[in-house]
Coordinates of C-alpha atoms and ligand atoms in Angstrom, one line a residue:
X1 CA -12.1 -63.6 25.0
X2 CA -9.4 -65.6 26.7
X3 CA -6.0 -63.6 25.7
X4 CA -3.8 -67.1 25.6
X5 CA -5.5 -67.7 22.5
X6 CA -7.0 -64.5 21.3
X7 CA -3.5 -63.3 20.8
X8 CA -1.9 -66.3 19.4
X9 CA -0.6 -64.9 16.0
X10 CA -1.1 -67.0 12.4
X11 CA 0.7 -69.7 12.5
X12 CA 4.2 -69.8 9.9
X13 CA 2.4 -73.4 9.3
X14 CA -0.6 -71.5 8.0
X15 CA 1.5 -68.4 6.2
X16 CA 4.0 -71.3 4.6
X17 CA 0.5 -73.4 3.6
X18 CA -1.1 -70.2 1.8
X19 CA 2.2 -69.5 -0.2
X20 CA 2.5 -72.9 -1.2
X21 CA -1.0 -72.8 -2.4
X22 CA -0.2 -69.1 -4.0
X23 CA 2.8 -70.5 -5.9
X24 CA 1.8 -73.8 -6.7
X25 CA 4.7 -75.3 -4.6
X26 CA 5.9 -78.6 -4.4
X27 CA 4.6 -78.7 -0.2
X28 CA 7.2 -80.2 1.7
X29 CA 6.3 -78.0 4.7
X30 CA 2.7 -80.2 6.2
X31 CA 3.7 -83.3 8.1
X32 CA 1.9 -86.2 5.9
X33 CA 3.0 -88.9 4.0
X34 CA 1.7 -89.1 0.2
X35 CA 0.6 -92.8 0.8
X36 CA -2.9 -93.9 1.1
X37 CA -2.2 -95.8 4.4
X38 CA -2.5 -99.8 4.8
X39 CA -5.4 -100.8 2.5
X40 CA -6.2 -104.0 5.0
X41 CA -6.4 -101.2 7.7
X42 CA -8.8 -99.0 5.5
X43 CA -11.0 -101.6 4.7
X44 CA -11.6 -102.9 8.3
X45 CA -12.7 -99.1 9.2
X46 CA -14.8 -99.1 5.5
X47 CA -16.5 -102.8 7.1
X48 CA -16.5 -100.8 10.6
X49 CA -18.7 -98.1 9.0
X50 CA -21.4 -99.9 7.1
X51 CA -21.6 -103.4 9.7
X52 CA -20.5 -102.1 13.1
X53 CA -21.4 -99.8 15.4
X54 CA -21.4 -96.8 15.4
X55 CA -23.1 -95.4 18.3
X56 CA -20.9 -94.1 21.5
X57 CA -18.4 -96.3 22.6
X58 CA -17.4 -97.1 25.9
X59 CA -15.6 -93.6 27.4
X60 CA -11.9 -95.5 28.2
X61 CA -12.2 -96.8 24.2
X62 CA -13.2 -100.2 22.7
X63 CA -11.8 -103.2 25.1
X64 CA -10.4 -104.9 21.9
X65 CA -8.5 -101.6 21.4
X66 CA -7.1 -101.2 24.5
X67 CA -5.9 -104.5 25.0
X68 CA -4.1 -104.5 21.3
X69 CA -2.3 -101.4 22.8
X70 CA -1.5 -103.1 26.1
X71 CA 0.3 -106.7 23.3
X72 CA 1.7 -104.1 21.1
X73 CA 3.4 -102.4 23.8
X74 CA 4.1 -105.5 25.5
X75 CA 5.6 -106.9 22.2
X76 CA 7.4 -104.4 20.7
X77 CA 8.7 -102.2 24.3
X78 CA 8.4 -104.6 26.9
X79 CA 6.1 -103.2 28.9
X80 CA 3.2 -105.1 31.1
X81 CA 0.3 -102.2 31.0
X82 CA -3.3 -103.6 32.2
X83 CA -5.8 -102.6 29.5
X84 CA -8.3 -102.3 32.2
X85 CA -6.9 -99.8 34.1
X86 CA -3.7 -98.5 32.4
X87 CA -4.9 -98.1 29.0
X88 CA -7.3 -95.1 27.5
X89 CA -7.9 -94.4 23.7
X90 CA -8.3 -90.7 22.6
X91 CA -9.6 -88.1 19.8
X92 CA -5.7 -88.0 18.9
X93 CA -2.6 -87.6 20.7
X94 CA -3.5 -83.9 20.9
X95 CA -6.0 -84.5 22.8
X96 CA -4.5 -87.0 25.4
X97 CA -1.6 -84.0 25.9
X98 CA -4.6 -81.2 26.3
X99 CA -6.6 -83.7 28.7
X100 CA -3.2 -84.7 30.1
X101 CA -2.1 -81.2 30.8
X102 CA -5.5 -80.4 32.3
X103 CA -5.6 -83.3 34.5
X104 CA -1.9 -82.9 35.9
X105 CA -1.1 -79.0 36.4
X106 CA -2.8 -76.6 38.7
X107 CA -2.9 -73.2 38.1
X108 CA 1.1 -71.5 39.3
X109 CA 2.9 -75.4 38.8
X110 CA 5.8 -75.0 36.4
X111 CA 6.1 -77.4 33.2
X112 CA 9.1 -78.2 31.3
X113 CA 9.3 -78.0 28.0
X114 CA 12.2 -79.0 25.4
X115 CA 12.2 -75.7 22.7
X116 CA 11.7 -76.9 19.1
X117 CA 8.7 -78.6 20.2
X118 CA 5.0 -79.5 18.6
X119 CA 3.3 -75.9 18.3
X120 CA 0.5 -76.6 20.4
X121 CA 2.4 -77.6 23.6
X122 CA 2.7 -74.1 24.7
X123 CA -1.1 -72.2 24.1
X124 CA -1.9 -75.8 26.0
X125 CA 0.4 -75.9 29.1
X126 CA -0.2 -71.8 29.5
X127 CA -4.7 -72.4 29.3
X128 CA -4.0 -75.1 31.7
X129 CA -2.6 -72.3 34.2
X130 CA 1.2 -73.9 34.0
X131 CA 4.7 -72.4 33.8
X132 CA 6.3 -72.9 31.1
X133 CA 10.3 -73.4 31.8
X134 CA 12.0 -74.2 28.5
X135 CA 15.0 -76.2 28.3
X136 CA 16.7 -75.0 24.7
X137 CA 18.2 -77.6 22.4
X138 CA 20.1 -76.4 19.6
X139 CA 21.7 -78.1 16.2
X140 CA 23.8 -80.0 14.9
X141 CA 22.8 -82.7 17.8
X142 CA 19.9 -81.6 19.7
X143 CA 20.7 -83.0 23.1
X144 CA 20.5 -81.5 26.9
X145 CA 22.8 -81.9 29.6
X146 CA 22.7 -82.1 33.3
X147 CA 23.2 -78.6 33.8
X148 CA 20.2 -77.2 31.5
X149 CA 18.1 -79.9 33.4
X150 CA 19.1 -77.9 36.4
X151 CA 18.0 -74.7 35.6
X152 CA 14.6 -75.8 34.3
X153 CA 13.6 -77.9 37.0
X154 CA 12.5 -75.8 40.4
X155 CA 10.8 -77.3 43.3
X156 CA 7.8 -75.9 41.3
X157 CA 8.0 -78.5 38.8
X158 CA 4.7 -80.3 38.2
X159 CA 4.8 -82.0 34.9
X160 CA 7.8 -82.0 32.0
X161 CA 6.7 -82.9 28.8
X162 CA 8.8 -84.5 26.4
X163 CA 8.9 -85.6 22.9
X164 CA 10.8 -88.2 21.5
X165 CA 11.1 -88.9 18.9
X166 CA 11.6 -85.4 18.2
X167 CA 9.6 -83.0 16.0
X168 CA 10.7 -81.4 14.5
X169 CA 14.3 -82.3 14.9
X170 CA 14.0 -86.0 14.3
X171 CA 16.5 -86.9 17.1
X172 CA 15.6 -90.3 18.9
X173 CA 17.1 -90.0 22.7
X174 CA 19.7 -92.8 23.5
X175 CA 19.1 -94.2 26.9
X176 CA 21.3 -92.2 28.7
X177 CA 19.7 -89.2 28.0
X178 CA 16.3 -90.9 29.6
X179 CA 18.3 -91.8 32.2
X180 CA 19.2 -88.1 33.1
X181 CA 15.8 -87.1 32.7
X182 CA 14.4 -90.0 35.0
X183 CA 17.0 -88.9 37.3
X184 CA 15.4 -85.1 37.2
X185 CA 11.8 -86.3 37.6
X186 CA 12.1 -88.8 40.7
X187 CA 14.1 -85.8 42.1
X188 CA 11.5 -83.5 42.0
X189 CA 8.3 -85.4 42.3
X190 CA 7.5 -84.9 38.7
X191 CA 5.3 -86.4 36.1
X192 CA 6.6 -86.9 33.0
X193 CA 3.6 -86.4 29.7
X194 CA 5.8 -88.4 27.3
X195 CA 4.7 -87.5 23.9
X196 CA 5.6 -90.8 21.4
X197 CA 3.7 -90.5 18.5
X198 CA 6.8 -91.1 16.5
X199 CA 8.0 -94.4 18.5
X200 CA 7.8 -96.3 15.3
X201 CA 8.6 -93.9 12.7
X202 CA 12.4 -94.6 13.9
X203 CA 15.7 -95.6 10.9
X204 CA 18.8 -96.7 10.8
X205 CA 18.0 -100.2 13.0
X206 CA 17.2 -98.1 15.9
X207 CA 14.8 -99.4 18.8
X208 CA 12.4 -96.6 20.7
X209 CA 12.7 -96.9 24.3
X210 CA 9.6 -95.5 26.3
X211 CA 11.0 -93.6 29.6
X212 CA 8.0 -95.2 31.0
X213 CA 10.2 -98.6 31.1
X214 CA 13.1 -96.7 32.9
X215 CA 13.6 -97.8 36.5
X216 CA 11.8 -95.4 38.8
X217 CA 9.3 -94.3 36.1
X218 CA 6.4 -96.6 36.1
X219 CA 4.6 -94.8 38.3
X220 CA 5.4 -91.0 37.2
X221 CA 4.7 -91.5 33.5
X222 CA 2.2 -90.6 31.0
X223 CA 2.5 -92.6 27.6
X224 CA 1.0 -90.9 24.2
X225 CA 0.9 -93.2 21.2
X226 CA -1.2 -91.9 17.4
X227 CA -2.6 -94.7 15.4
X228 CA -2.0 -91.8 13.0
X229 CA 1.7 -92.0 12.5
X230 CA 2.0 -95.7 12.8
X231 CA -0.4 -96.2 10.0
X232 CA 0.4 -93.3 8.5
X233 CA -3.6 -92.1 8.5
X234 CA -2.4 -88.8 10.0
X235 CA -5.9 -87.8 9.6
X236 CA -7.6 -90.9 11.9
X237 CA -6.8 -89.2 15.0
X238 CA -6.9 -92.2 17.3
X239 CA -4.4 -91.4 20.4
X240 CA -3.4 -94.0 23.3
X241 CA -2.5 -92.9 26.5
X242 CA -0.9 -95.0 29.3
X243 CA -0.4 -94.8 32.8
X244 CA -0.7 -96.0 36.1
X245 CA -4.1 -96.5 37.5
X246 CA -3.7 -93.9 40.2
X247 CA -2.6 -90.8 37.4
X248 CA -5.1 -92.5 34.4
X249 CA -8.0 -92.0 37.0
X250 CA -7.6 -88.7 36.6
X251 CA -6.8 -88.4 33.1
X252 CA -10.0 -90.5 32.4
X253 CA -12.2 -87.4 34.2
X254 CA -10.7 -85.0 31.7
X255 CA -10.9 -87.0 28.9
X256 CA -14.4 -87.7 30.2
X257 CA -15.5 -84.0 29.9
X258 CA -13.5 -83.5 26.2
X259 CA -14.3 -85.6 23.9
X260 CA -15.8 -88.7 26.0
X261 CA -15.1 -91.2 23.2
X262 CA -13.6 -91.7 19.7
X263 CA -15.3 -93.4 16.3
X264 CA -15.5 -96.6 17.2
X265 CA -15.0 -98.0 13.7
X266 CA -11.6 -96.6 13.6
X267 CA -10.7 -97.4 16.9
X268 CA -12.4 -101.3 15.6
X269 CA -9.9 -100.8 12.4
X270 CA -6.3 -99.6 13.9
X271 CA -7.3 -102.6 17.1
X272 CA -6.6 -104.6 14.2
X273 CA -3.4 -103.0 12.5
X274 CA -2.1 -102.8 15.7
X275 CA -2.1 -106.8 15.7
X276 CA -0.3 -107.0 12.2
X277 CA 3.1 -109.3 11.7
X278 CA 6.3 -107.2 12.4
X279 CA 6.6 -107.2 8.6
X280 CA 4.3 -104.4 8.1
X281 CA 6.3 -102.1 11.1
X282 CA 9.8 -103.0 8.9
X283 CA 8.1 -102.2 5.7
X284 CA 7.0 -99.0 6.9
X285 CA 10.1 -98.0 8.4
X286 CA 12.1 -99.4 5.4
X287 CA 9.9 -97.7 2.7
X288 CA 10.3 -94.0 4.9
X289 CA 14.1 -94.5 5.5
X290 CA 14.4 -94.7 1.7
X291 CA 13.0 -91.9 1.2
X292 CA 14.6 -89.8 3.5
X293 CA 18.0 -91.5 1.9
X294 CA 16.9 -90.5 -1.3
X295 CA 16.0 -86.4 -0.1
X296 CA 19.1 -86.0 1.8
X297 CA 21.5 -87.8 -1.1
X298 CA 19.5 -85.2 -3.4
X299 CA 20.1 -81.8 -0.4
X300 CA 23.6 -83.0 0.0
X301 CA 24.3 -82.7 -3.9
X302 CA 23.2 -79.3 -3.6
X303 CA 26.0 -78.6 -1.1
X304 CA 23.0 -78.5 1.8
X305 CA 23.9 -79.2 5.1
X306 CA 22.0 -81.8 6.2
X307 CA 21.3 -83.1 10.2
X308 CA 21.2 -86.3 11.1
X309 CA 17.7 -87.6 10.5
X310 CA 17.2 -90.5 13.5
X311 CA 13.4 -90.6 13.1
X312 CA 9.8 -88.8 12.0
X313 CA 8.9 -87.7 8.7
X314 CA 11.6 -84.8 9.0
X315 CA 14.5 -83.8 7.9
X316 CA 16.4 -80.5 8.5
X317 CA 19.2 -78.1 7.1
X318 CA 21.6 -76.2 9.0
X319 CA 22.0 -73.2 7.3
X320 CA 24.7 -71.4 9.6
X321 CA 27.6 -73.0 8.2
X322 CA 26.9 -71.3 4.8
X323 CA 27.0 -67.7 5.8
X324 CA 23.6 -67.5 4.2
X325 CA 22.4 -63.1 5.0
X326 CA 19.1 -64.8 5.9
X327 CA 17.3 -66.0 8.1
X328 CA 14.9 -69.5 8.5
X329 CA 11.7 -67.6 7.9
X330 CA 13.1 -65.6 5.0
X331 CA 15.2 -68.2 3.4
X332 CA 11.5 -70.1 3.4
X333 CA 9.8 -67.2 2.1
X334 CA 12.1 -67.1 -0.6
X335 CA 12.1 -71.1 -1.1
X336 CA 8.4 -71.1 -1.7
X337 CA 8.2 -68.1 -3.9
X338 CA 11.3 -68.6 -6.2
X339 CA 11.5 -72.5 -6.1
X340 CA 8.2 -73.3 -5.6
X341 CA 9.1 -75.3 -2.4
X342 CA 7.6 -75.3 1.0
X343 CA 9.7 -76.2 4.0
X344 CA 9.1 -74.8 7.5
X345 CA 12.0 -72.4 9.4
X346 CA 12.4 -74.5 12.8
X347 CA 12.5 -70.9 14.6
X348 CA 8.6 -71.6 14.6
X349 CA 9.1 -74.1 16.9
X350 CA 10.3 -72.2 19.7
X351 CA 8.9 -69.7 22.4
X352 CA 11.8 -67.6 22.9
X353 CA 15.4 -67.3 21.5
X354 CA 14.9 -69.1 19.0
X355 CA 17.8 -70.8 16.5
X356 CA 17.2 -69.6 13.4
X357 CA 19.3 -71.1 11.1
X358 CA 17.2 -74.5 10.4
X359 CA 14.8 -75.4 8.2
X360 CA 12.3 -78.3 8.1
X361 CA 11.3 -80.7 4.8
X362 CA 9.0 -83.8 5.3
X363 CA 10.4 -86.7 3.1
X364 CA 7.2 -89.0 3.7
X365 CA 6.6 -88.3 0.2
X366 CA 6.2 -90.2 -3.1
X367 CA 10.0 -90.6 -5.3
X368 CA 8.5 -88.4 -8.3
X369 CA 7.3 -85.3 -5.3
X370 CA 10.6 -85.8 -3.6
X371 CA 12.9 -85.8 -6.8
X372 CA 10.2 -82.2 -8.3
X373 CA 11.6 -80.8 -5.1
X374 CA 15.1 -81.3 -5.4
X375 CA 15.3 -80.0 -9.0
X376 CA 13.6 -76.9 -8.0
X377 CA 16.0 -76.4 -4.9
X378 CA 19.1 -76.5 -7.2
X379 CA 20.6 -73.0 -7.3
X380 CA 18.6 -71.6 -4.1
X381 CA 21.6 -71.8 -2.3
X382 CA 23.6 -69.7 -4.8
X383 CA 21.8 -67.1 -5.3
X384 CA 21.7 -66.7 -1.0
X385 CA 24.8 -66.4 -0.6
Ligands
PLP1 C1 5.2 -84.3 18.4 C2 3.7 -84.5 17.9 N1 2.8 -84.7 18.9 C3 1.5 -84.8 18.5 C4 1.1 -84.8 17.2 C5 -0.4 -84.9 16.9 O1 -0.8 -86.3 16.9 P1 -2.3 -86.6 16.6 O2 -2.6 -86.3 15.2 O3 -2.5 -88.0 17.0 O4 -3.2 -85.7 17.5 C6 2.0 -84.6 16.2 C7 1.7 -84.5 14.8 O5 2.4 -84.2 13.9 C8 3.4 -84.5 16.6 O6 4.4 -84.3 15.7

């Protein structure tokens, strides 16, 4: 069996899913929102079902699909992508990374990797025969500089993949930050697998900006968009990719040999979401930032220390300042078992040195889930310390 995966160990997402279940806890831990998702958007995939097609459709993805990516980007980023050549729908953004990663790296090129990151980055990058060369970002602001750039990026570097918005920190990088990373990737020749699914899952007025758009990256770029967080039908799996017809060429064989194609009467359903008034993208945003207002006004009457939360459906604790004689994974363990609450320790999000002071509570929840939580969290500090 191949060791990269044989010897992955449980996940803390699956240990932390068991307990919950085990304790009947209120699950903060699982990424997905309580909502039902767009009925409008339902429906068409319902219609897709029983009067469409729903035999294989073409490998690249529906043409009405791809070009409602192509206006949607256009519209709300600015960018001019041709759906005929620049556009390719997938089984997920997990599986544009995997294909991605396949398509880019050849066995010995080094990848760069920003550490807390999605857990299926690394197992992905390593089967692919990459490097992995982490660049660690720490609390309370998440950000890297000019000289941790430097010592992750070797004239090795193939591919850096980056997430923003970031899960699970939730930070949404300001320009300048893109800026230094463009700088780093036209230096060394490398392409950049931007990972995006959380571009509109973004508060506080803020506007995503795809490092795809930054001069100098058009051509070095690969987009990934999810239908899944936009419509918040994490379950759809319905990914975008973009790039430039000379990288998407490739990407297209992989994809070719992975899945081939996706349902077509979801991609026929979130085709037309994609088209829907601006209204439903400031609903969704309004309706989630309320929410996390609502969690972190409830944490920070606890006397938790909360981090910013820019975007996603995250928000963390520090614990450090509190002088807490546990750690992330424990102070979850004990969360879910005594309080009946799952979180996840953000520790699980790293490859090596991990911090281990921050834990991890999805707010994309419903008032009366959010509010059982909070009551069960008072006193869990006290008895810590
Ligand atoms: C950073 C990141 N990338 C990718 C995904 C997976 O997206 P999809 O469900 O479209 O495969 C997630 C889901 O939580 C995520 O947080």
């Amino acid at each position: 069996m191949n060791c990269i995966f044989a010897e992955l160990p449980v996940s803390v997402f699956e240990v932390m899913s068991r307990l919950a279940r085990e304790h009947a806890a209120v699950n903060l831990g699982q990424g997905f929102p309580d909502d039902a998702g767009p009925e409008d958007v339902r429906r068409k995939a319902a219609e897709a079902v029983i009067d469409g097609w729903n035999q294989y459709p073409p490998m690249m993805g529906l043409p009405e699909l791809r070009h409602a990516v192509a206006e949607h980007y256009r519209h709300w980023q600015g960018l001019a992508l041709d759906p005929e050549q620049e556009v390719m729908i997938t089984s997920g953004a997990t599986e544009a990374i995997s294909g991605a990663l396949l398509a880019l790296i050849e066995p010995g090129d080094e990848v760069v990797l920003f550490q807390p990151m999605y857990d299926a980055y690394v197992p992905l990058v390593r089967r692919a025969g990459g490097v992995p060369k982490y660049v660690r970002l720490q609390p309370p602001h998440w950000r890297f500089t000019e000289e941790m750039l430097s010592e992750a990026f070797t004239p090795l570097t193939k591919v850096v993949l980056f997430n923003n918005p970031l899960n699970p920190s939730g930070t949404v990088y300001a320009q300048e930050d893109l800026e230094l990373l463009a700088r780093f990737c036209e230096r060394s020749g490398a392409i950049a697998v931007c990972d995006e699914v959380w571009e509109h899952v973004i508060f506080d007025g803020r506007h995503h900006v795809p490092l795809i758009g930054m001069p100098g990256m058009r051509e070095r770029c690969v987009k990934i968009g999810s239908a899944g967080k936009i419509f918040s039908l994490t379950g759809w799996k319905v990914g975008f990719v973009c790039a430039a017809p000379s990288i998407m060429r490739v990407l297209a064989k992989a994809h070719q040999f992975i899945t081939f194609t996706t349902p077509p009467n979801l991609q026929a359903a979130v085709a037309y979401g994609l088209t829907k008034a601006d209204d439903y993208f400031a609903d969704m945003r309004r309706d989630l930032q309320r929410s996390r207002d609502r969690f972190v006004n409830g944490l920070r009457a606890l006397q938790f220390p909360v981090l910013d939360a820019q975007g996603t459906y995250f928000v963390n604790v520090d614990l450090a300042p509190l002088g807490l004689n546990e750690d992330d994974e424990s102070f979850c363990k004990r969360l879910v078992v005594e309080h009946k609450v799952a979180a996840i320790p953000v520790s699980a999000f790293y490859a090596d040195d991990p911090v281990r002071s921050v834990v991890r509570f999805c707010f994309a929840k419903r008032d009366s889930t959010l509010d059982a939580a909070l009551d069960r969290l008072s006193g869990a500090l006290r008895r810590a310390a």
